C-alpha cells in the first residue's frame, strides 16, 4: 500500500489562549500515565456529494476551532508538572492512497494501519507535539482519519471527547463552549515528585519487536452466547449474566493465564462518574484507576474470573479512591511495583473503550463504518464496541510465542474471529 503525503502543516487554535490559561497543571494521574501516544483510526465510506477539498477545508477549520476548546493539546510539555499552552499547534497531514479502502477492510493488518497515522506513535516525543492528525484519502473515495494524542494529557475517555467535539464543530452542531473540558484535578490527585519513576510494562519500540498485536472480534451473537455460558456456572450464580466487557475480559484473561501463566489483571476504570461530585464527561486528562485482580487457582473457571473482575471494578468508588491516594500511598505502591520488574511480568492490562461514542464521530458526511487502533501494550488488550454497539472487538498484544498459544485456547477459537473482515 503506497501512501503519498499531499499536505503537511501545523494547525493552531483559532483564538489565542488567554494568558491566565497558559499553564495547564498535570495531576498525579497525568504524571503516572503510560509514556505513549493513543492512536485511533476512523474509517468512512465514499460520499461523492462532498468533494475531498470541501472535506479537507472543513476538517482544518474545525480542528483549529476545536483546539481553542482543547487548548492544552496545542501546547507543549513544559515539565513533569505542567503543559505550556503556547498555541504552537497540532500536526495535520493529508495523504492519498493508491488503493481502495476495501483492501484494508477485507484484510485488516496492523502494519498497514500504522501507515495511516500522522507519525510513528511509538517513536515521537511529546516535546515535539501532543496531538497529531492524518486524513487519508483512498482511490475509491473512502477516507480514514487518524488521531494520536500523548497519553499524559488524555485517557481513552478524553480522546473520545476530543474526537466527538471536533466532529460536532465540523458539522456545525456546537459552538465554542469550553464548559467541562478543562477541569483541574490537582486538588483531588495532587502532583508529586516522580523523578526516577518509569513504567517498565510500557517498553519502547525496539523492546516490542517480539510482540504482536491482533484483533479478535466477539460479534453480537457469539458474545450473547458467551455471556450465557459464563453466567451459568454455579460458583458465582449471584453474578448472573455478566456484562459484555466483563465477559470478554474474563475470557481473554483466562486464555492468557492458560497460555502465559500471567495471573494478574489490571483494569482501567473511568472515575468521572464515580467521584463525588461527578466530574464532567468531557474532562481532559487522565481520570481513571487501575483496578487489579489475582487468580491463583490451577483450574480456570471463567465465571469465577468474571466475578473477580466485576468485584474489582465495583469497589472503585469515591471513598475507596480517596483512601488509597491519601498521603501519596498510591504513588508509593506503583513506584515499588515498577522498581521490581519481576512483579510486572505477571500483569496483563485491560483498557475498555466501550460505551465511548467513537461511532458517533460524524464530521458532516457519515458516521464511521469501522474504528481501529494500533496501540501495542507489552501484554494487554484494548476493548472497543462494534458498530452495532452489542459486540466487542479486542485488540490483544502478546509476545509472538504466547499469541500462538492464546489463539488455540478453546474459548477464543470458539467465540472470536481473528483479524475479521469488516
Short mmCIF file of C-alpha atoms in Angstrom, two decimals:
data_model
loop_
_atom_site.label_atom_id
_atom_site.label_comp_id
_atom_site.label_asym_id
_atom_site.label_seq_id
_atom_site.Cartn_x
_atom_site.Cartn_y
_atom_site.Cartn_z
CA UNK A 1 0.00 0.00 0.00
CA UNK A 2 1.52 3.28 -1.16
CA UNK A 3 0.83 6.38 0.95
CA UNK A 4 1.55 9.68 -0.80
CA UNK A 5 1.79 12.67 1.55
CA UNK A 6 -0.02 15.58 -0.10
CA UNK A 7 -0.25 18.11 2.74
CA UNK A 8 1.74 18.52 5.94
CA UNK A 9 1.17 21.58 8.07
CA UNK A 10 0.66 22.84 11.58
CA UNK A 11 -2.84 23.80 12.76
CA UNK A 12 -3.07 26.39 15.52
CA UNK A 13 -6.08 27.33 17.67
CA UNK A 14 -8.46 29.78 16.00
CA UNK A 15 -8.12 32.09 19.02
CA UNK A 16 -5.08 32.62 21.20
CA UNK A 17 -5.20 31.05 24.65
CA UNK A 18 -5.66 33.78 27.30
CA UNK A 19 -2.58 34.50 29.40
CA UNK A 20 -4.18 33.22 32.62
CA UNK A 21 -4.74 29.80 30.99
CA UNK A 22 -1.22 29.37 29.60
CA UNK A 23 -0.13 26.96 32.35
CA UNK A 24 -2.10 23.69 32.42
CA UNK A 25 -1.34 21.75 35.59
CA UNK A 26 -0.88 17.98 35.49
CA UNK A 27 -2.41 15.85 38.22
CA UNK A 28 -0.66 12.83 39.73
CA UNK A 29 -2.71 10.57 37.44
CA UNK A 30 -1.41 12.52 34.43
CA UNK A 31 2.14 12.18 35.73
CA UNK A 32 1.69 8.43 36.10
CA UNK A 33 0.06 7.91 32.68
CA UNK A 34 1.83 5.44 30.37
CA UNK A 35 4.53 7.13 28.21
CA UNK A 36 2.89 6.57 24.84
CA UNK A 37 0.53 8.04 22.27
CA UNK A 38 -3.04 6.80 21.98
CA UNK A 39 -3.73 6.13 18.27
CA UNK A 40 -7.23 5.67 16.87
CA UNK A 41 -8.40 5.47 13.24
CA UNK A 42 -11.91 6.23 11.91
CA UNK A 43 -12.92 4.74 8.54
CA UNK A 44 -15.58 6.49 6.44
CA UNK A 45 -17.31 5.35 3.22
CA UNK A 46 -17.21 7.30 -0.02
CA UNK A 47 -19.59 10.29 -0.10
CA UNK A 48 -19.40 11.71 -3.68
CA UNK A 49 -21.72 14.59 -2.79
CA UNK A 50 -18.90 16.15 -0.76
CA UNK A 51 -15.57 16.71 -2.51
CA UNK A 52 -12.22 15.90 -0.96
CA UNK A 53 -11.31 19.59 -0.97
CA UNK A 54 -14.51 20.52 0.84
CA UNK A 55 -13.84 17.84 3.43
CA UNK A 56 -10.25 18.98 3.84
CA UNK A 57 -11.23 22.63 4.31
CA UNK A 58 -13.90 21.71 6.81
CA UNK A 59 -11.57 19.45 8.78
CA UNK A 60 -8.78 22.03 9.05
CA UNK A 61 -11.07 24.90 10.00
CA UNK A 62 -12.95 22.86 12.61
CA UNK A 63 -9.70 21.42 14.03
CA UNK A 64 -8.45 24.96 14.58
CA UNK A 65 -11.70 25.87 16.34
CA UNK A 66 -11.63 22.69 18.43
CA UNK A 67 -8.08 23.40 19.58
CA UNK A 68 -9.39 26.63 21.09
CA UNK A 69 -11.55 24.46 23.36
CA UNK A 70 -8.87 21.80 23.99
CA UNK A 71 -6.04 24.34 24.13
CA UNK A 72 -3.56 22.14 26.07
CA UNK A 73 -3.43 19.83 23.02
CA UNK A 74 -1.92 22.69 21.01
CA UNK A 75 0.77 23.28 23.65
CA UNK A 76 3.98 21.51 24.59
CA UNK A 77 5.07 19.54 27.64
CA UNK A 78 6.83 22.01 29.93
CA UNK A 79 7.99 19.77 32.75
CA UNK A 80 6.69 16.95 34.97
CA UNK A 81 4.09 19.28 36.44
CA UNK A 82 2.58 21.29 33.61
CA UNK A 83 1.95 21.94 29.92
CA UNK A 84 2.84 25.24 28.31
CA UNK A 85 -0.33 26.19 26.42
CA UNK A 86 1.63 28.25 23.90
CA UNK A 87 -0.63 27.62 20.87
CA UNK A 88 2.20 26.04 18.85
CA UNK A 89 -0.43 23.79 17.36
CA UNK A 90 -1.01 20.23 16.22
CA UNK A 91 0.39 18.46 13.16
CA UNK A 92 -2.05 17.95 10.30
CA UNK A 93 -1.22 15.60 7.42
CA UNK A 94 -3.21 14.61 4.34
CA UNK A 95 -2.33 11.64 2.18
CA UNK A 96 -3.53 9.96 -0.98
CA UNK A 97 -3.56 6.15 -1.00
CA UNK A 98 -3.42 4.41 -4.35
CA UNK A 99 -5.70 1.59 -3.24
CA UNK A 100 -9.34 1.10 -2.44
CA UNK A 101 -10.26 1.22 1.24
CA UNK A 102 -11.73 -2.27 0.91
CA UNK A 103 -8.15 -3.55 0.62
CA UNK A 104 -7.69 -2.77 4.33
CA UNK A 105 -11.22 -3.61 5.45
CA UNK A 106 -11.16 -7.06 3.87
CA UNK A 107 -7.85 -7.99 5.49
CA UNK A 108 -7.00 -5.63 8.38
CA UNK A 109 -3.28 -5.83 9.14
CA UNK A 110 -1.61 -3.73 11.82
CA UNK A 111 1.41 -2.86 9.67
CA UNK A 112 -0.96 -1.37 7.07
CA UNK A 113 -2.97 0.52 9.68
CA UNK A 114 0.23 2.06 11.05
CA UNK A 115 0.82 3.75 7.68
CA UNK A 116 -2.37 5.76 8.22
CA UNK A 117 -1.01 7.51 11.33
CA UNK A 118 0.49 11.04 11.34
CA UNK A 119 3.71 9.70 12.86
CA UNK A 120 5.18 6.58 14.45
CA UNK A 121 3.25 6.61 17.72
CA UNK A 122 6.00 4.63 19.47
CA UNK A 123 8.85 6.94 18.49
CA UNK A 124 7.59 10.53 18.54
CA UNK A 125 8.47 12.73 21.51
CA UNK A 126 5.80 14.76 23.34
CA UNK A 127 8.35 17.60 23.38
CA UNK A 128 7.58 17.94 19.68
CA UNK A 129 3.79 17.72 19.73
CA UNK A 130 0.96 16.45 21.87
CA UNK A 131 -1.58 15.90 19.07
CA UNK A 132 -1.22 14.68 15.51
CA UNK A 133 -3.91 14.07 12.87
CA UNK A 134 -3.75 12.42 9.46
CA UNK A 135 -6.53 12.41 6.85
CA UNK A 136 -6.12 9.57 4.35
CA UNK A 137 -7.98 9.71 1.01
CA UNK A 138 -8.38 6.38 -0.80
CA UNK A 139 -8.80 5.97 -4.58
CA UNK A 140 -12.38 4.78 -4.07
CA UNK A 141 -13.37 7.99 -2.27
CA UNK A 142 -13.28 6.41 1.18
CA UNK A 143 -11.45 8.16 3.98
CA UNK A 144 -9.57 7.21 7.15
CA UNK A 145 -8.94 9.87 9.79
CA UNK A 146 -6.35 9.02 12.41
CA UNK A 147 -5.69 10.79 15.71
CA UNK A 148 -2.68 10.38 18.02
CA UNK A 149 -2.73 12.06 21.45
CA UNK A 150 0.01 11.84 24.10
CA UNK A 151 -1.39 9.78 26.97
CA UNK A 152 -0.12 12.16 29.65
CA UNK A 153 -2.82 14.65 28.66
CA UNK A 154 -5.65 12.28 27.73
CA UNK A 155 -7.08 8.88 28.61
CA UNK A 156 -9.47 6.97 26.34
CA UNK A 157 -12.48 8.95 27.54
CA UNK A 158 -10.70 12.26 26.85
CA UNK A 159 -9.69 11.08 23.36
CA UNK A 160 -13.36 10.31 22.69
CA UNK A 161 -14.34 13.77 23.98
CA UNK A 162 -11.86 15.43 21.63
CA UNK A 163 -12.92 13.37 18.60
CA UNK A 164 -16.66 13.85 19.14
CA UNK A 165 -16.25 17.59 19.81
CA UNK A 166 -14.11 18.06 16.69
CA UNK A 167 -16.74 16.22 14.62
CA UNK A 168 -19.55 18.26 16.18
CA UNK A 169 -17.74 21.53 15.41
CA UNK A 170 -17.15 20.34 11.82
CA UNK A 171 -20.81 19.50 11.31
CA UNK A 172 -21.97 22.75 12.92
CA UNK A 173 -23.55 21.14 15.98
CA UNK A 174 -21.66 23.01 18.72
CA UNK A 175 -20.30 26.46 19.42
CA UNK A 176 -17.10 27.37 21.25
CA UNK A 177 -18.25 26.36 24.72
CA UNK A 178 -15.42 25.20 27.00
CA UNK A 179 -17.57 24.08 29.93
CA UNK A 180 -16.40 20.77 31.34
CA UNK A 181 -13.42 20.25 29.03
CA UNK A 182 -10.70 21.73 31.23
CA UNK A 183 -11.06 20.51 34.81
CA UNK A 184 -8.33 20.94 37.42
CA UNK A 185 -7.84 17.53 39.05
CA UNK A 186 -4.79 18.55 41.07
CA UNK A 187 -6.91 19.19 44.15
CA UNK A 188 -8.08 15.55 44.06
CA UNK A 189 -4.82 14.00 42.83
CA UNK A 190 -2.01 16.40 43.83
CA UNK A 191 1.13 16.13 41.69
CA UNK A 192 4.24 14.60 43.25
CA UNK A 193 7.95 14.37 42.56
CA UNK A 194 8.05 11.45 40.11
CA UNK A 195 11.77 11.69 39.38
CA UNK A 196 13.04 8.23 38.51
CA UNK A 197 9.57 6.70 38.08
CA UNK A 198 9.30 4.55 34.96
CA UNK A 199 6.64 2.23 33.55
CA UNK A 200 8.53 -0.97 32.74
CA UNK A 201 5.40 -2.58 31.31
CA UNK A 202 5.30 0.03 28.51
CA UNK A 203 8.59 -0.61 26.69
CA UNK A 204 9.95 1.30 23.70
CA UNK A 205 9.51 0.17 20.10
CA UNK A 206 12.64 -1.99 19.93
CA UNK A 207 11.60 -3.93 23.02
CA UNK A 208 8.21 -4.62 21.41
CA UNK A 209 9.72 -6.23 18.31
CA UNK A 210 8.86 -9.69 19.66
CA UNK A 211 5.27 -8.69 20.47
CA UNK A 212 2.32 -8.97 18.14
CA UNK A 213 -0.99 -7.07 18.09
CA UNK A 214 -4.07 -8.86 16.75
CA UNK A 215 -7.76 -8.10 16.58
CA UNK A 216 -10.31 -10.59 17.96
CA UNK A 217 -13.96 -9.95 17.18
CA UNK A 218 -16.68 -11.14 19.56
CA UNK A 219 -19.76 -10.33 17.48
CA UNK A 220 -23.25 -9.79 18.85
CA UNK A 221 -24.47 -13.39 18.61
CA UNK A 222 -21.26 -15.04 19.84
CA UNK A 223 -20.97 -12.60 22.74
CA UNK A 224 -24.59 -13.19 23.75
CA UNK A 225 -23.93 -16.95 23.83
CA UNK A 226 -20.69 -16.42 25.72
CA UNK A 227 -22.42 -14.29 28.36
CA UNK A 228 -24.98 -17.04 28.91
CA UNK A 229 -22.28 -19.70 29.21
CA UNK A 230 -20.03 -17.70 31.55
CA UNK A 231 -23.00 -16.63 33.68
CA UNK A 232 -24.50 -20.07 34.09
CA UNK A 233 -21.81 -21.53 36.33
CA UNK A 234 -22.83 -22.33 39.91
CA UNK A 235 -19.64 -20.97 41.53
CA UNK A 236 -20.85 -17.41 41.20
CA UNK A 237 -24.53 -17.78 40.43
CA UNK A 238 -25.25 -14.48 42.16
CA UNK A 239 -23.39 -12.71 39.36
CA UNK A 240 -25.88 -13.94 36.81
CA UNK A 241 -25.33 -12.89 33.22
CA UNK A 242 -22.15 -10.74 33.33
CA UNK A 243 -21.87 -7.50 31.31
CA UNK A 244 -20.24 -7.62 27.88
CA UNK A 245 -16.93 -6.07 28.92
CA UNK A 246 -16.53 -8.26 32.00
CA UNK A 247 -17.36 -11.36 29.95
CA UNK A 248 -14.80 -10.63 27.24
CA UNK A 249 -12.18 -9.56 29.79
CA UNK A 250 -12.72 -12.80 31.74
CA UNK A 251 -12.37 -14.96 28.63
CA UNK A 252 -9.24 -13.13 27.46
CA UNK A 253 -7.70 -13.23 30.95
CA UNK A 254 -8.43 -16.93 31.27
CA UNK A 255 -6.85 -17.62 27.88
CA UNK A 256 -3.84 -15.51 28.87
CA UNK A 257 -3.41 -17.48 32.10
CA UNK A 258 -3.53 -20.74 30.17
CA UNK A 259 -1.06 -19.59 27.52
CA UNK A 260 1.36 -17.48 29.56
CA UNK A 261 0.85 -18.15 33.31
CA UNK A 262 0.21 -14.40 33.78
CA UNK A 263 -2.23 -14.41 36.68
CA UNK A 264 -2.75 -10.71 37.49
CA UNK A 265 -5.08 -8.44 35.55
CA UNK A 266 -5.22 -4.63 35.69
CA UNK A 267 -8.44 -2.99 34.51
CA UNK A 268 -8.62 0.76 33.83
CA UNK A 269 -11.78 2.17 35.48
CA UNK A 270 -13.09 5.60 34.40
CA UNK A 271 -13.57 7.71 37.54
CA UNK A 272 -15.58 10.58 36.07
CA UNK A 273 -18.94 9.24 37.26
CA UNK A 274 -17.56 7.52 40.35
CA UNK A 275 -16.17 10.53 42.18
CA UNK A 276 -18.36 12.75 44.38
CA UNK A 277 -19.32 15.12 42.92
CA UNK A 278 -19.05 13.52 39.47
CA UNK A 279 -16.66 15.16 37.02
CA UNK A 280 -17.77 16.43 33.59
CA UNK A 281 -17.81 13.71 30.94
CA UNK A 282 -15.74 15.86 28.56
CA UNK A 283 -12.93 16.31 31.10
CA UNK A 284 -9.47 16.34 29.57
CA UNK A 285 -6.73 14.41 31.35
CA UNK A 286 -6.28 11.00 32.95
CA UNK A 287 -9.12 10.30 35.35
CA UNK A 288 -9.01 6.56 35.84
CA UNK A 289 -7.94 3.96 38.38
CA UNK A 290 -6.23 0.65 37.59
CA UNK A 291 -8.22 -1.99 39.46
CA UNK A 292 -6.40 -5.28 39.93
CA UNK A 293 -7.42 -8.95 40.12
CA UNK A 294 -5.37 -12.00 41.07
CA UNK A 295 -6.10 -15.61 40.12
CA UNK A 296 -4.25 -18.37 41.99
CA UNK A 297 -6.41 -21.36 41.07
CA UNK A 298 -4.95 -24.07 38.84
CA UNK A 299 -8.28 -24.80 37.18
CA UNK A 300 -9.60 -21.94 35.04
CA UNK A 301 -13.20 -21.02 35.91
CA UNK A 302 -14.36 -18.24 33.59
CA UNK A 303 -17.37 -17.40 35.73
CA UNK A 304 -15.06 -17.02 38.71
CA UNK A 305 -12.77 -14.74 36.69
CA UNK A 306 -15.76 -12.63 35.61
CA UNK A 307 -16.81 -12.38 39.25
CA UNK A 308 -13.34 -11.20 40.31
CA UNK A 309 -13.28 -8.58 37.56
CA UNK A 310 -16.78 -7.43 38.50
CA UNK A 311 -15.85 -7.06 42.17
CA UNK A 312 -12.59 -5.25 41.46
CA UNK A 313 -14.49 -2.68 39.36
CA UNK A 314 -17.44 -2.41 41.78
CA UNK A 315 -15.33 -1.28 44.75
CA UNK A 316 -13.80 1.63 42.83
CA UNK A 317 -15.87 4.41 44.36
CA UNK A 318 -15.14 7.88 45.70
CA UNK A 319 -14.19 6.87 49.24
CA UNK A 320 -12.05 3.95 48.02
CA UNK A 321 -10.13 6.11 45.54
CA UNK A 322 -9.52 8.93 48.02
CA UNK A 323 -8.37 6.48 50.69
CA UNK A 324 -5.77 4.73 48.53
CA UNK A 325 -4.40 8.10 47.35
CA UNK A 326 -4.24 9.54 50.85
CA UNK A 327 -0.72 10.63 51.79
CA UNK A 328 0.71 9.58 48.42
CA UNK A 329 0.16 5.87 49.14
CA UNK A 330 -0.93 5.01 45.60
CA UNK A 331 2.18 6.55 44.06
CA UNK A 332 4.46 4.80 46.52
CA UNK A 333 2.78 1.49 45.70
CA UNK A 334 3.23 1.97 41.94
CA UNK A 335 6.81 3.09 42.44
CA UNK A 336 7.54 -0.11 44.38
CA UNK A 337 5.94 -2.22 41.65
CA UNK A 338 7.82 -0.56 38.79
CA UNK A 339 11.13 -0.80 40.65
CA UNK A 340 10.67 -4.57 40.74
CA UNK A 341 10.39 -5.68 37.09
CA UNK A 342 9.57 -9.27 38.06
CA UNK A 343 6.28 -8.05 39.53
CA UNK A 344 5.30 -6.56 36.18
CA UNK A 345 5.97 -9.74 34.17
CA UNK A 346 2.85 -11.36 35.58
CA UNK A 347 0.49 -8.48 34.72
CA UNK A 348 -1.98 -8.26 31.81
CA UNK A 349 -3.68 -4.89 31.30
CA UNK A 350 -7.19 -4.10 30.05
CA UNK A 351 -8.48 -0.76 28.80
CA UNK A 352 -12.12 -0.67 27.75
CA UNK A 353 -13.19 1.98 25.24
CA UNK A 354 -16.67 0.50 25.12
CA UNK A 355 -19.55 2.96 25.51
CA UNK A 356 -17.26 5.78 24.40
CA UNK A 357 -19.10 7.43 21.46
CA UNK A 358 -16.46 6.75 18.82
CA UNK A 359 -19.05 5.52 16.33
CA UNK A 360 -20.86 8.86 16.68
CA UNK A 361 -17.89 10.80 15.26
CA UNK A 362 -19.64 12.30 12.24
CA UNK A 363 -17.85 15.24 10.58
CA UNK A 364 -20.87 16.04 8.46
CA UNK A 365 -20.89 13.32 5.82
CA UNK A 366 -21.44 9.97 7.60
CA UNK A 367 -20.66 8.06 10.77
CA UNK A 368 -17.61 5.75 10.66
CA UNK A 369 -18.02 2.19 9.44
CA UNK A 370 -15.08 0.91 11.49
CA UNK A 371 -12.84 2.01 14.36
CA UNK A 372 -9.29 0.65 14.72
CA UNK A 373 -6.24 1.18 16.89
CA UNK A 374 -2.57 0.25 16.59
CA UNK A 375 -1.77 0.66 20.29
CA UNK A 376 0.71 -2.00 21.35
CA UNK A 377 0.92 -2.78 25.04
CA UNK A 378 3.52 -5.19 26.37
CA UNK A 379 0.77 -7.57 27.50
CA UNK A 380 -2.69 -6.13 27.24
CA UNK A 381 -5.99 -5.64 25.45
CA UNK A 382 -7.98 -2.65 24.21
CA UNK A 383 -11.73 -3.36 24.03
CA UNK A 384 -13.81 -1.38 21.50
CA UNK A 385 -17.51 -1.63 20.67
CA UNK A 386 -18.55 -2.99 17.31
CA UNK A 387 -20.63 -0.60 15.19
CA UNK A 388 -23.93 -2.08 16.39
CA UNK A 389 -22.88 -1.49 20.00
CA UNK A 390 -23.52 -5.10 21.00
CA UNK A 391 -20.29 -6.87 20.08
CA UNK A 392 -16.72 -6.15 21.15
CA UNK A 393 -13.50 -6.06 19.15
CA UNK A 394 -10.49 -6.84 21.34
CA UNK A 395 -7.05 -5.63 20.26
CA UNK A 396 -4.69 -8.01 22.07
CA UNK A 397 -0.90 -7.70 22.39
CA UNK A 398 1.25 -10.65 23.47
CA UNK A 399 4.74 -11.98 22.74
CA UNK A 400 4.66 -13.96 19.47
CA UNK A 401 5.09 -17.37 21.07
CA UNK A 402 2.34 -16.64 23.62
CA UNK A 403 -0.03 -15.31 20.94
CA UNK A 404 0.30 -18.60 19.05
CA UNK A 405 -0.87 -20.45 22.18
CA UNK A 406 -3.54 -17.84 23.02
CA UNK A 407 -5.25 -18.29 19.65
CA UNK A 408 -5.65 -22.00 20.31
CA UNK A 409 -7.46 -21.69 23.64
CA UNK A 410 -10.97 -23.20 23.10
CA UNK A 411 -12.96 -20.18 24.34
CA UNK A 412 -11.04 -17.90 21.95
CA UNK A 413 -11.26 -20.29 19.00
CA UNK A 414 -14.96 -20.92 19.52
CA UNK A 415 -16.26 -17.40 20.13
CA UNK A 416 -13.88 -14.94 18.45
CA UNK A 417 -12.89 -14.24 14.83
CA UNK A 418 -9.22 -13.34 14.22
CA UNK A 419 -8.49 -10.17 12.20
CA UNK A 420 -12.07 -10.23 10.83
CA UNK A 421 -13.17 -8.78 7.51
CA UNK A 422 -15.10 -5.55 8.03
#
